[in-house]
């Protein structure tokens, strides 16, 4: 699979009914609580224009606009996600503050220095060309602008059992395949000249997300068995085995979740 196919595939998985069923609207560990935490670490205010890269269904962008009064532009590769986010912003009466567009993190359609803040939650690990994405983050930020990244981290090789199960599976798990040690994320940002980097581990948020997914998987399986719901092509045994394996990898410290903040230097 080439990079373009890989990115389209990732976007398609996140638009699937199954991903929504398992994850709800907020597609990252810690949900809006962790988004709020990131917003506070970034000291968001009414004066800021934020670019939310890979915004998914717009949950975070709408929340941040409502909570902090900032303007937020959300971009995502998935057309359905962008349309859904746009209609939710209208329903929440924040269309003037939160708007959504199709866009690729590795080739942003905005001029240099157009944003005060760049945010990217639980998506950096899915980008095939992480250095290109990081350079784009730096390019569209103004001098002194702030970056907030939250992502899955992987501190070593995945157990072969888990790696094998990844082949045909859920989006949130598929991310794990290309998650990297947090030091590697930091190195990407440093190469793009970001400064004042700060890392906060939030592994418990990932553990809770996996517990929630396991509960939702059981409920979905029961609904399918009772013929109350149809999920063609979903292999519940495989999904449950993968989720159990992921839970073990989190317990052993192999997988985690971190918030990273950084600043684009002035001048
Ligand atoms: C795990 S979801 C995170 C969504 C959102 N940030 C959140 O936390 O709810 C990953 C998102 O990244 C998007 N995505 C993947 N590659 C992308 C790219 N190259 N450019 C823009 N969006 C991308 C997918 O379509 C998906 O919506």
Coordinates of C-alpha atoms and ligand atoms in Angstrom, one line a residue:
X1 CA 0.0 0.0 0.0
X2 CA 1.5 3.4 -0.9
X3 CA 1.2 6.5 1.4
X4 CA -1.9 7.9 -0.4
X5 CA -3.7 4.6 -0.1
X6 CA -2.7 4.2 3.5
X7 CA -4.0 7.7 4.4
X8 CA -7.3 7.1 2.6
X9 CA -7.7 3.8 4.2
X10 CA -7.1 5.3 7.7
X11 CA -9.7 8.1 7.0
X12 CA -12.3 5.5 5.7
X13 CA -11.9 3.3 8.8
X14 CA -12.6 6.3 11.1
X15 CA -15.7 7.1 9.1
X16 CA -17.0 3.5 9.5
X17 CA -20.1 2.8 11.7
X18 CA -18.0 0.3 13.7
X19 CA -15.4 2.9 14.7
X20 CA -18.2 5.2 15.8
X21 CA -19.9 2.4 17.7
X22 CA -16.7 1.6 19.6
X23 CA -15.3 5.1 20.1
X24 CA -18.3 7.5 20.0
X25 CA -17.6 11.0 18.6
X26 CA -14.3 11.7 20.4
X27 CA -11.7 9.4 18.8
X28 CA -8.9 9.8 21.3
X29 CA -8.1 8.5 24.8
X30 CA -9.2 10.8 27.6
X31 CA -12.0 12.3 25.4
X32 CA -12.8 15.9 26.0
X33 CA -11.4 16.0 29.5
X34 CA -7.9 15.5 28.0
X35 CA -8.7 18.0 25.2
X36 CA -9.6 20.6 27.9
X37 CA -6.3 19.8 29.7
X38 CA -4.4 20.4 26.4
X39 CA -6.4 23.6 25.9
X40 CA -5.3 24.8 29.3
X41 CA -1.6 23.8 28.8
X42 CA -1.8 25.8 25.5
X43 CA -3.4 28.8 27.4
X44 CA -6.1 29.1 24.7
X45 CA -8.0 32.3 24.6
X46 CA -10.5 34.3 22.4
X47 CA -7.5 35.9 20.6
X48 CA -6.3 32.5 19.2
X49 CA -7.0 31.0 15.8
X50 CA -6.4 27.2 16.2
X51 CA -5.8 24.7 13.5
X52 CA -7.1 21.2 14.6
X53 CA -5.3 18.8 12.2
X54 CA -7.1 15.5 11.6
X55 CA -10.1 16.8 13.5
X56 CA -12.2 13.6 13.0
X57 CA -15.9 14.4 13.8
X58 CA -15.1 17.9 15.1
X59 CA -15.8 17.0 18.8
X60 CA -12.6 18.7 20.1
X61 CA -12.8 21.8 17.8
X62 CA -16.4 22.5 18.8
X63 CA -15.6 22.0 22.4
X64 CA -12.6 24.3 22.4
X65 CA -14.5 27.0 20.5
X66 CA -17.3 26.8 23.1
X67 CA -15.0 26.5 26.2
X68 CA -12.2 28.9 25.3
X69 CA -14.0 31.2 22.8
X70 CA -11.1 30.7 20.3
X71 CA -11.6 30.3 16.5
X72 CA -10.9 26.8 15.3
X73 CA -10.4 25.5 11.8
X74 CA -10.6 21.7 11.7
X75 CA -9.2 19.7 8.8
X76 CA -9.5 16.0 8.0
X77 CA -9.0 13.7 5.1
X78 CA -12.4 12.1 5.6
X79 CA -15.3 13.8 3.7
X80 CA -18.0 12.3 5.8
X81 CA -16.3 13.5 9.0
X82 CA -15.9 17.0 7.7
X83 CA -19.6 17.2 6.7
X84 CA -20.7 15.8 10.0
X85 CA -18.4 18.2 12.0
X86 CA -19.8 21.1 9.9
X87 CA -23.4 20.2 10.7
X88 CA -22.6 19.7 14.4
X89 CA -21.0 23.1 14.6
X90 CA -24.2 24.6 13.1
X91 CA -26.4 22.6 15.6
X92 CA -24.2 23.9 18.5
X93 CA -24.4 27.5 17.2
X94 CA -20.7 27.9 16.9
X95 CA -20.4 28.0 13.0
X96 CA -18.7 31.4 13.2
X97 CA -16.0 30.0 15.5
X98 CA -15.6 26.4 14.3
X99 CA -15.4 25.5 10.7
X100 CA -14.2 22.4 8.9
X101 CA -12.4 21.7 5.6
X102 CA -10.9 18.7 3.8
X103 CA -7.2 18.7 4.1
X104 CA -4.0 16.6 4.3
X105 CA -1.8 17.1 7.4
X106 CA 1.3 16.5 5.2
X107 CA 0.4 19.2 2.7
X108 CA -1.6 22.0 4.4
X109 CA -3.4 24.4 2.2
X110 CA -2.7 27.5 4.4
X111 CA -0.2 30.2 4.0
X112 CA 2.8 30.5 6.3
X113 CA 2.2 31.9 9.8
X114 CA -1.6 31.8 9.6
X115 CA -2.4 30.2 13.0
X116 CA -1.6 31.0 16.7
X117 CA -2.0 27.3 17.7
X118 CA -1.8 23.9 16.0
X119 CA -3.4 21.0 17.6
X120 CA -3.2 17.3 16.6
X121 CA -4.9 14.7 18.7
X122 CA -4.3 11.0 18.3
X123 CA -3.5 11.2 14.6
X124 CA 0.3 12.0 14.2
X125 CA 1.0 8.3 14.6
X126 CA -1.1 7.5 11.5
X127 CA 0.8 9.9 9.2
X128 CA 3.2 8.0 6.9
X129 CA 5.5 11.1 6.5
X130 CA 5.8 12.4 10.0
X131 CA 8.6 14.8 9.2
X132 CA 6.6 16.4 6.4
X133 CA 3.7 16.8 8.8
X134 CA 5.9 18.4 11.5
X135 CA 7.4 20.8 9.0
X136 CA 3.9 21.8 8.0
X137 CA 2.9 22.4 11.7
X138 CA 5.8 24.7 12.0
X139 CA 5.2 26.5 8.7
X140 CA 1.6 27.4 9.3
X141 CA 2.3 28.6 12.9
X142 CA 3.2 32.2 13.6
X143 CA 6.4 33.0 15.5
X144 CA 5.8 32.2 19.1
X145 CA 2.8 30.0 18.2
X146 CA 2.0 26.9 20.3
X147 CA 1.7 23.3 19.3
X148 CA -0.3 20.7 21.2
X149 CA 0.1 17.0 20.2
X150 CA -1.4 14.0 21.9
X151 CA -0.7 10.6 20.7
X152 CA -0.2 6.9 21.3
X153 CA 3.3 5.9 22.2
X154 CA 5.0 2.5 21.8
X155 CA 8.2 1.8 23.7
X156 CA 9.2 -1.4 21.9
X157 CA 8.2 -4.1 19.4
X158 CA 4.6 -5.2 19.6
X159 CA 4.0 -8.8 20.6
X160 CA 3.7 -10.9 17.4
X161 CA 0.2 -11.9 18.4
X162 CA -0.9 -8.2 18.5
X163 CA 1.0 -7.3 15.3
X164 CA -0.6 -10.2 13.5
X165 CA -4.1 -9.3 14.6
X166 CA -3.6 -5.8 13.3
X167 CA -3.9 -6.9 9.7
X168 CA -7.6 -6.4 9.3
X169 CA -8.7 -4.5 12.3
X170 CA -10.2 -1.5 14.0
X171 CA -8.9 2.0 13.3
X172 CA -7.9 2.9 16.8
X173 CA -5.8 -0.3 17.1
X174 CA -4.4 0.2 13.6
X175 CA -2.8 3.4 14.8
X176 CA -0.7 1.4 17.2
X177 CA 1.2 -0.2 14.3
X178 CA 3.0 3.0 13.6
X179 CA 3.0 4.6 17.0
X180 CA 6.6 5.4 18.1
X181 CA 8.4 6.0 21.4
X182 CA 7.6 9.5 22.7
X183 CA 11.3 10.4 22.3
X184 CA 10.9 9.9 18.6
X185 CA 8.0 12.3 18.5
X186 CA 10.1 14.8 20.4
X187 CA 12.9 14.4 17.9
X188 CA 10.6 15.1 15.0
X189 CA 9.5 18.3 16.7
X190 CA 13.1 19.4 17.5
X191 CA 14.2 18.8 13.9
X192 CA 11.4 21.2 12.9
X193 CA 12.9 23.8 15.3
X194 CA 10.2 23.6 18.0
X195 CA 11.4 24.6 21.5
X196 CA 10.3 24.4 25.1
X197 CA 9.0 20.9 24.6
X198 CA 7.1 19.4 27.5
X199 CA 5.7 15.8 27.7
X200 CA 2.9 14.6 30.0
X201 CA 2.2 10.9 30.2
X202 CA -1.5 9.9 30.3
X203 CA -1.3 6.1 29.9
X204 CA -4.3 5.6 32.2
X205 CA -6.5 7.4 29.6
X206 CA -5.5 4.8 27.0
X207 CA -6.2 2.0 29.5
X208 CA -9.7 3.4 30.2
X209 CA -10.4 3.8 26.5
X210 CA -9.5 0.1 25.9
X211 CA -11.7 -0.9 28.8
X212 CA -14.6 1.1 27.3
X213 CA -14.0 -0.4 23.8
X214 CA -14.0 -3.9 25.3
X215 CA -17.4 -3.2 27.0
X216 CA -18.8 -1.8 23.8
X217 CA -17.6 -4.8 21.8
X218 CA -19.4 -7.2 24.2
X219 CA -22.6 -5.1 23.9
X220 CA -22.3 -4.9 20.1
X221 CA -21.8 -8.7 19.9
X222 CA -24.8 -9.3 22.0
X223 CA -27.0 -7.0 19.8
X224 CA -25.8 -8.8 16.7
X225 CA -26.5 -12.2 18.2
X226 CA -30.0 -11.0 19.2
X227 CA -30.4 -9.7 15.6
X228 CA -31.0 -6.1 16.9
X229 CA -28.1 -4.9 14.8
X230 CA -26.2 -5.9 11.8
X231 CA -22.4 -5.5 11.5
X232 CA -21.4 -7.4 8.4
X233 CA -17.7 -8.3 8.1
X234 CA -16.9 -7.7 11.8
X235 CA -15.0 -10.6 13.4
X236 CA -15.8 -10.3 17.1
X237 CA -13.4 -13.0 18.2
X238 CA -10.5 -11.2 16.5
X239 CA -11.6 -7.8 17.8
X240 CA -11.9 -9.0 21.4
X241 CA -8.5 -10.8 21.2
X242 CA -6.9 -7.7 19.9
X243 CA -8.4 -5.5 22.5
X244 CA -7.3 -8.0 25.3
X245 CA -3.8 -8.0 23.8
X246 CA -3.7 -4.2 23.7
X247 CA -4.8 -4.0 27.3
X248 CA -1.9 -6.3 28.3
X249 CA 0.5 -4.1 26.3
X250 CA -0.7 -1.0 28.2
X251 CA -0.3 -2.8 31.5
X252 CA 3.3 -3.8 30.7
X253 CA 4.1 -0.2 29.7
X254 CA 4.7 -1.1 26.0
X255 CA 1.8 1.2 24.9
X256 CA 1.0 4.5 26.3
X257 CA -0.5 7.9 25.6
X258 CA 1.2 11.3 26.0
X259 CA 0.5 15.0 25.6
X260 CA 3.3 17.1 24.1
X261 CA 3.4 20.9 24.0
X262 CA 6.0 23.0 22.2
X263 CA 6.5 26.5 20.9
X264 CA 7.7 27.8 17.6
X265 CA 10.5 30.2 18.4
X266 CA 10.1 33.9 17.7
X267 CA 12.2 35.5 14.9
Ligands
LIG1 C1 -7.9 8.7 15.8 S1 -8.7 9.8 14.7 C2 -8.6 11.3 15.7 C3 -9.6 12.3 15.3 C4 -9.7 13.5 16.3 N1 -8.4 14.2 16.3 C5 -10.1 13.1 17.7 O1 -9.2 13.1 18.5 O2 -11.3 12.8 17.9 C6 -7.6 10.1 13.4 C7 -8.1 11.0 12.3 O3 -7.0 11.4 11.4 C8 -7.6 11.6 10.1 N2 -6.4 11.5 9.2 C9 -5.6 10.5 9.0 N3 -4.6 10.9 8.2 C10 -4.8 12.2 7.9 C11 -4.1 13.2 7.1 N4 -3.0 12.8 6.5 N5 -4.5 14.4 7.1 C12 -5.7 14.8 7.7 N6 -6.4 13.9 8.5 C13 -5.9 12.6 8.6 C14 -8.5 10.4 10.0 O4 -9.5 10.7 8.9 C15 -9.2 10.4 11.4 O5 -10.3 11.2 11.4

